[in-house]
Tab-separated table of C-alpha atoms and ligand atoms in Angstrom:
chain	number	residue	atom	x	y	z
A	104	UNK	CA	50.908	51.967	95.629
A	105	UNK	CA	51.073	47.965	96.122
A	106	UNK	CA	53.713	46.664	98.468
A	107	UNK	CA	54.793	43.419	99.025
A	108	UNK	CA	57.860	42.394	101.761
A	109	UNK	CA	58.877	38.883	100.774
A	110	UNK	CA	60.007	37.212	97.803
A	111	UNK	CA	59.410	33.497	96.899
A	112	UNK	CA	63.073	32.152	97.091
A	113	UNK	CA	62.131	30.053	93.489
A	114	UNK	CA	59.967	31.536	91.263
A	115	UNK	CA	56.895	30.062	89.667
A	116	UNK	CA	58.090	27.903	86.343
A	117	UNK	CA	56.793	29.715	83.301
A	118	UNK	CA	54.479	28.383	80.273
A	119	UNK	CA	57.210	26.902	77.592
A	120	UNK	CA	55.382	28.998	74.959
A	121	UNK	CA	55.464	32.528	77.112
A	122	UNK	CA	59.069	31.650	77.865
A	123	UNK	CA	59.770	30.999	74.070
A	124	UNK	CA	58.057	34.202	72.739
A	125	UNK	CA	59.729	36.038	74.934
A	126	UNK	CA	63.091	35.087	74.225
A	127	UNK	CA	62.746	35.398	70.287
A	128	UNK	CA	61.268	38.646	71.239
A	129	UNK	CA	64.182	39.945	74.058
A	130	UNK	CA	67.016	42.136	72.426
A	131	UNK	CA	70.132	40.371	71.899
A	132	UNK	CA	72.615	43.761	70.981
A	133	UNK	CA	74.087	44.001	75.203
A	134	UNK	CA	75.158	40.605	74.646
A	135	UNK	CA	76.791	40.479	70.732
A	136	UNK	CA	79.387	43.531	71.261
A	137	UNK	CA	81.540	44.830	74.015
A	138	UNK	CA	80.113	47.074	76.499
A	139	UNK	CA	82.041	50.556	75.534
A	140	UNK	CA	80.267	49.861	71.981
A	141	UNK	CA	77.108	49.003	73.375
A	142	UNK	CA	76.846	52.254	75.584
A	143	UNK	CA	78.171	54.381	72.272
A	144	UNK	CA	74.932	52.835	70.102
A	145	UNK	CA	72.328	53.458	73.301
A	146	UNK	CA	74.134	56.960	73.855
A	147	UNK	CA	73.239	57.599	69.849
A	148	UNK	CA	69.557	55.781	70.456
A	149	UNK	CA	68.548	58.325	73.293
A	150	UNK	CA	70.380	61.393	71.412
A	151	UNK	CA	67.868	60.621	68.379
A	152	UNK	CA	64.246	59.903	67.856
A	153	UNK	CA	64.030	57.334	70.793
A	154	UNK	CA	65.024	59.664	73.023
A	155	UNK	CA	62.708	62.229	71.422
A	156	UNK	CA	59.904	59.826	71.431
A	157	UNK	CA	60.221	59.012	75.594
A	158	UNK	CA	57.918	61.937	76.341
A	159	UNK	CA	55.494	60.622	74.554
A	160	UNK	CA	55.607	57.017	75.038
A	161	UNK	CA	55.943	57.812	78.834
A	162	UNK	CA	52.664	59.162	78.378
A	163	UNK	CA	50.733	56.457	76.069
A	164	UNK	CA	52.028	53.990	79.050
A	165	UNK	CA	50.869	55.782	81.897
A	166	UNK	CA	54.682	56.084	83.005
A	167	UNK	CA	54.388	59.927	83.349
A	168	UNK	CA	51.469	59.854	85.898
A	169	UNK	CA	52.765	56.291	87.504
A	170	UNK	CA	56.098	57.827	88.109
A	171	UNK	CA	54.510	60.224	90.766
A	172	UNK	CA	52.397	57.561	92.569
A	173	UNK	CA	56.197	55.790	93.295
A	174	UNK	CA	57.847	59.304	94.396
A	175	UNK	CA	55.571	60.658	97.059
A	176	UNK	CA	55.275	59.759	101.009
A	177	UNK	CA	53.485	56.649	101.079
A	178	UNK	CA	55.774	55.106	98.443
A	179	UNK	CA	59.429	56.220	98.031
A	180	UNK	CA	59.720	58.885	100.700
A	181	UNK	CA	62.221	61.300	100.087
A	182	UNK	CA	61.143	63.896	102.634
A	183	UNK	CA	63.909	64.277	105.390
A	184	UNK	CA	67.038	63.730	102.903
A	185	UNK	CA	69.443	66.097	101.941
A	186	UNK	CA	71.329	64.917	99.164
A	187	UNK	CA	69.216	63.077	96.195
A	188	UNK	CA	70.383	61.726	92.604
A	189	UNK	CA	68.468	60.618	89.660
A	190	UNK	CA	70.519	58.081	87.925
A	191	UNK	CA	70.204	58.303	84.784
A	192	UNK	CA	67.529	61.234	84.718
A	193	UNK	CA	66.334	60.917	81.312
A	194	UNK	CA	63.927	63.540	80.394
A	195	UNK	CA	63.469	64.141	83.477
A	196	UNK	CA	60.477	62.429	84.569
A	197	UNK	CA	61.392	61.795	87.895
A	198	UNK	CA	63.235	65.104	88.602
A	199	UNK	CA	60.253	66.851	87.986
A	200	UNK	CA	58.419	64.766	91.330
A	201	UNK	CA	61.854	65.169	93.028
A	202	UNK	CA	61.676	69.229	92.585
A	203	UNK	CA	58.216	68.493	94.629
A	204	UNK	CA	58.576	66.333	96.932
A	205	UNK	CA	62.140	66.883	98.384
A	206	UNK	CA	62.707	69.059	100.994
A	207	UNK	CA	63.418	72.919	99.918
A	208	UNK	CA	67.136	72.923	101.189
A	209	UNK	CA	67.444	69.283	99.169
A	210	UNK	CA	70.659	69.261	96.912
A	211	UNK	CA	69.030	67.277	93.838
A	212	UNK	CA	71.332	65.703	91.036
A	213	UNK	CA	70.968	64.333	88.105
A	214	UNK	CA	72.751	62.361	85.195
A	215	UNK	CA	72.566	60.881	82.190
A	216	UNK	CA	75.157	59.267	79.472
A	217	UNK	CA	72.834	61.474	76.237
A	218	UNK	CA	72.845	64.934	76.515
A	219	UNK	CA	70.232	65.106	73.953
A	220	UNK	CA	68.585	63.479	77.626
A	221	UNK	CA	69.943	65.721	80.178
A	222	UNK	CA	68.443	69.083	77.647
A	223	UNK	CA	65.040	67.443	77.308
A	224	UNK	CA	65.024	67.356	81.487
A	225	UNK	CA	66.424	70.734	81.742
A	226	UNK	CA	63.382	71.977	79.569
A	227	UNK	CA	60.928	70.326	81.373
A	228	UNK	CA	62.048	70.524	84.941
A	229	UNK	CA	61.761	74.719	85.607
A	230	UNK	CA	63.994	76.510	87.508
A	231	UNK	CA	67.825	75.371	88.789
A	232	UNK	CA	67.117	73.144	91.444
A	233	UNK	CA	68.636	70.052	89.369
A	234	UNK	CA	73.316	69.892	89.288
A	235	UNK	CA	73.156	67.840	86.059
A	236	UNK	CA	76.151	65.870	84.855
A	237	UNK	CA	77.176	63.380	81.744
A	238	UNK	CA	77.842	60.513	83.120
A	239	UNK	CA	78.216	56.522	82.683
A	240	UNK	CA	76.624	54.750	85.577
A	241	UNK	CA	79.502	52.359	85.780
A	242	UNK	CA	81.759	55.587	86.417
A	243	UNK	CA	80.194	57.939	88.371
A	244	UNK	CA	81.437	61.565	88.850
A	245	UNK	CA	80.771	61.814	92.643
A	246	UNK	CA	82.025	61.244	96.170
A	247	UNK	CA	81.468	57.888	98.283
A	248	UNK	CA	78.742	58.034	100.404
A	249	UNK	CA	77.557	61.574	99.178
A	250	UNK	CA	73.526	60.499	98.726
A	251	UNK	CA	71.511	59.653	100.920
A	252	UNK	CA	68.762	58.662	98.154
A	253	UNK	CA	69.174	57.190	94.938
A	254	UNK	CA	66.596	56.903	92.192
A	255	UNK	CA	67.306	54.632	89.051
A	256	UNK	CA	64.395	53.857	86.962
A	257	UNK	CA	64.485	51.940	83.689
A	258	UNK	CA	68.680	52.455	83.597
A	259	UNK	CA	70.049	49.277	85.138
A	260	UNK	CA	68.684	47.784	81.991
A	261	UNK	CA	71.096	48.885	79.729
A	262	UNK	CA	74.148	47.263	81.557
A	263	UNK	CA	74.795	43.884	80.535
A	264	UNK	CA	76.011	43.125	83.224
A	265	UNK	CA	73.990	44.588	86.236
A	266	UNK	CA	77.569	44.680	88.971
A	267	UNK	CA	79.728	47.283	87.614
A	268	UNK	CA	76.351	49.671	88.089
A	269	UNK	CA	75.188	48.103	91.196
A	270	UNK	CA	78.748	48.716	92.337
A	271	UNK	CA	79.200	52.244	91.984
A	272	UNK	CA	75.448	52.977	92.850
A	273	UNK	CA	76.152	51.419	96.561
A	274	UNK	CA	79.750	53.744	96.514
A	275	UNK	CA	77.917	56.986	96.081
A	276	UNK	CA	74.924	56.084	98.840
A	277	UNK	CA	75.836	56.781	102.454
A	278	UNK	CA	75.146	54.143	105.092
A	279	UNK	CA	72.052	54.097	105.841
A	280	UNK	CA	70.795	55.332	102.702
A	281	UNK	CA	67.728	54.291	100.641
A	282	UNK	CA	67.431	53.418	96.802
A	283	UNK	CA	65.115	53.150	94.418
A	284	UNK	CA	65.602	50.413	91.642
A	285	UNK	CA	63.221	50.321	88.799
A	286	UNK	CA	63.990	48.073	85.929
A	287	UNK	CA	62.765	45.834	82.985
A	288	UNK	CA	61.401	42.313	84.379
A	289	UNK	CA	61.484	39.092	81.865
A	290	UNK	CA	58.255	38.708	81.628
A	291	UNK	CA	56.078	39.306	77.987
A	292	UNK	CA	55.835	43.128	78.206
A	293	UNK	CA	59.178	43.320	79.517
A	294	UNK	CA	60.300	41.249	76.388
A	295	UNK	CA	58.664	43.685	74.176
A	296	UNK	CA	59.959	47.133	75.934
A	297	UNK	CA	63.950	44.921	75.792
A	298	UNK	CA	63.373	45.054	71.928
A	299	UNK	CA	62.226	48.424	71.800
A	300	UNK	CA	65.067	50.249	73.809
A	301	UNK	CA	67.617	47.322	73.063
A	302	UNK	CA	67.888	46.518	76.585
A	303	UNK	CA	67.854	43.292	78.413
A	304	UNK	CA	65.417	42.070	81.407
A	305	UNK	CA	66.000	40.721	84.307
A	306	UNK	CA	63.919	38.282	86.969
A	307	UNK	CA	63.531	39.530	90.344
A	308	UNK	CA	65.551	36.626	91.798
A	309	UNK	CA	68.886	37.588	90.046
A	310	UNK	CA	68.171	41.121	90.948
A	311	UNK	CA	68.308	40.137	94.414
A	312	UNK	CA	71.278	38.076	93.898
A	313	UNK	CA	73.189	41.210	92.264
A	314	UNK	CA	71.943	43.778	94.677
A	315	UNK	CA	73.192	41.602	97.548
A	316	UNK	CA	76.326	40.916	96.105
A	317	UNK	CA	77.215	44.431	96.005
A	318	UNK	CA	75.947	45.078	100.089
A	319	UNK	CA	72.269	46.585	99.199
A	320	UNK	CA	69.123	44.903	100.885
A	321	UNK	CA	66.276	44.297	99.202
A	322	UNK	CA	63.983	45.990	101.518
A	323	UNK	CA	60.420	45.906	99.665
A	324	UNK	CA	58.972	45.773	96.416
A	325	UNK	CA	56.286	48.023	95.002
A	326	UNK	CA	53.665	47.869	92.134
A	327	UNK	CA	52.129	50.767	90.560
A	328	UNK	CA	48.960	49.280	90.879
A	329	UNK	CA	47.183	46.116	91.940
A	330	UNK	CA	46.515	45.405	88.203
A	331	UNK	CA	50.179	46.028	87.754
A	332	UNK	CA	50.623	43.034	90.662
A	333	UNK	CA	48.079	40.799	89.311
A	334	UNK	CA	49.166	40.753	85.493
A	335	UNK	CA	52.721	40.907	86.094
A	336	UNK	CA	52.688	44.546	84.519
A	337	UNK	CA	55.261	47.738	85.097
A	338	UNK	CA	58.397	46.050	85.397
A	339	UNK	CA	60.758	45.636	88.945
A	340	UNK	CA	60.355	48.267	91.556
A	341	UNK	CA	62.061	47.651	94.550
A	342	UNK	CA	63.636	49.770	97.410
A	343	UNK	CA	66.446	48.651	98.390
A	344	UNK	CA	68.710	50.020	101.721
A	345	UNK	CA	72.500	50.159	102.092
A	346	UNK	CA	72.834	49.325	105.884
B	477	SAM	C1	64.374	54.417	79.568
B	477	SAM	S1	65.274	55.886	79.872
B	477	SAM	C2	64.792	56.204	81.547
B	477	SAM	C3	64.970	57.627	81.931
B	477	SAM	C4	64.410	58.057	83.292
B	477	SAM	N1	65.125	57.459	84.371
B	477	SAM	C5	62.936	57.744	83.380
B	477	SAM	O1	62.557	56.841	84.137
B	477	SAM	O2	62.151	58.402	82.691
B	477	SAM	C6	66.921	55.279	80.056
B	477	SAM	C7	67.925	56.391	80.236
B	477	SAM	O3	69.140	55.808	80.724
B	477	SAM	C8	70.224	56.427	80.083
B	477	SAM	N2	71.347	55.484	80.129
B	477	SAM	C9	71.471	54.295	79.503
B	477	SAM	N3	72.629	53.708	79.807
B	477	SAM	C10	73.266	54.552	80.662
B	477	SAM	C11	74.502	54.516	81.333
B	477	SAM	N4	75.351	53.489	81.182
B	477	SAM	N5	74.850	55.547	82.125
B	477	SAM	C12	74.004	56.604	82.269
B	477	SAM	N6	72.809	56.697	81.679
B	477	SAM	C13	72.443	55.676	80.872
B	477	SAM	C14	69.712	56.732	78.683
B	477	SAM	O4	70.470	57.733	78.053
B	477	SAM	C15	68.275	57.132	78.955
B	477	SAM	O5	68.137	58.505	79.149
């Protein structure tokens, strides 16, 4: 796992082609309808065959495997806390290194707005570890400050606006408490994953920006790989702390 502490406070200015390509190729839907019809089309998109299809793409993208090199003790160490949540769990991908790598008397929960979602993680995480719940992330179902680790990969995406999210993400993690962001960047691939799952991107500095805003500290960001560094590959993975 890649780590890197700093960010550049203005990022590099981008080839007018690559920048053009990638905003014919972005999804548009988050930004042509009101949210509560937005979440009711990407609720129906993970119920059906997109959903369906996760396990597999997660696999042809090397997201199954990658997912464990980010959830283990030299990455995003969840060893020592007591109360973990998968935001928006999907199928379940990250549960399953969760189960693993969080200590045996860790309460582990789990949501997701498509409970197409939250059956295809029961299935593939075994036994009863997980508390699932349906949830929106903008409304979550839990106490303030009951987590002290959050993971949220590929969710924050599918807000169009990142605050609401952000918002009740920081309400739910205790002081002190560590998260783990993962989320589309705007770069080319990221363009072509946004019109895939209908999501939207986002560049690290208005992450930052958003994270801040709501009282989280960007604390480092992480690569998969040094490939994943080098061609601007794997999206935004940062941990972030709520102090
Ligand atoms: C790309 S999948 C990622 C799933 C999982 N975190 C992973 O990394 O494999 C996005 C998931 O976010 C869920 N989702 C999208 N918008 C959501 C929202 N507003 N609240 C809760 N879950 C949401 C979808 O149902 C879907 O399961």
């Amino acid at each position: 796992m890649e780590t890197q502490q700093t960010l550049p406070e203005t990022q590099p200015k981008k080839n007018p082609i690559t920048l053009a390509i990638q905003r014919a190729l972005e999804s548009k839907k988050h930004r042509k309808q009101p949210y509560s019809e937005y979440r009711s089309f990407i609720q129906h998109h993970y119920d059906g065959l997109a959903g369906k299809l996760t396990a597999v793409s997660g696999i042809l993208t090397g997201h199954t495997w990658l997912a464990g090199r980010v959830l283990r003790p030299t990455a995003f160490d969840v060893r020592g806390c007591k109360r973990i949540l998968d935001a928006g769990c999907g199928n379940g991908r990250h549960c399953k290194y969760l189960v693993r790598e969080a200590d045996a008397d860790a309460v582990i929960a789990a949501f997701d707005l498509s409970q197409r979602m939250l059956n295809r993680s029961r299935r593939r995480v075994k036994g009863d570890r997980v508390r699932y719940a349906a949830a929106d992330l903008t409304r979550l179902p839990y106490a303030d400050g009951f987590f002290d680790a959050i993971v949220c990969g590929w969710v924050l995406e599918h807000l169009p606006d990142p605050t609401p999210g952000l918002t009740e993400l920081t309400r739910v993690l205790q002081p002190g408490g560590k998260m783990l962001l993962m989320t589309t960047e705007d770069t080319l691939a990221g363009a072509m994953s946004s019109s895939m799952w209908h999501c939207r991107t986002y560049n690290r500095q208005e992450l930052r920006q958003a994270c801040e805003a709501c009282g989280l500290v960007w604390h480092r960001q992480l690569y998969f790989t040094n490939l994943h560094r080098m061609f601007k590959l794997g999206g935004i993975i940062v941990e972030v702390h709520k102090p």
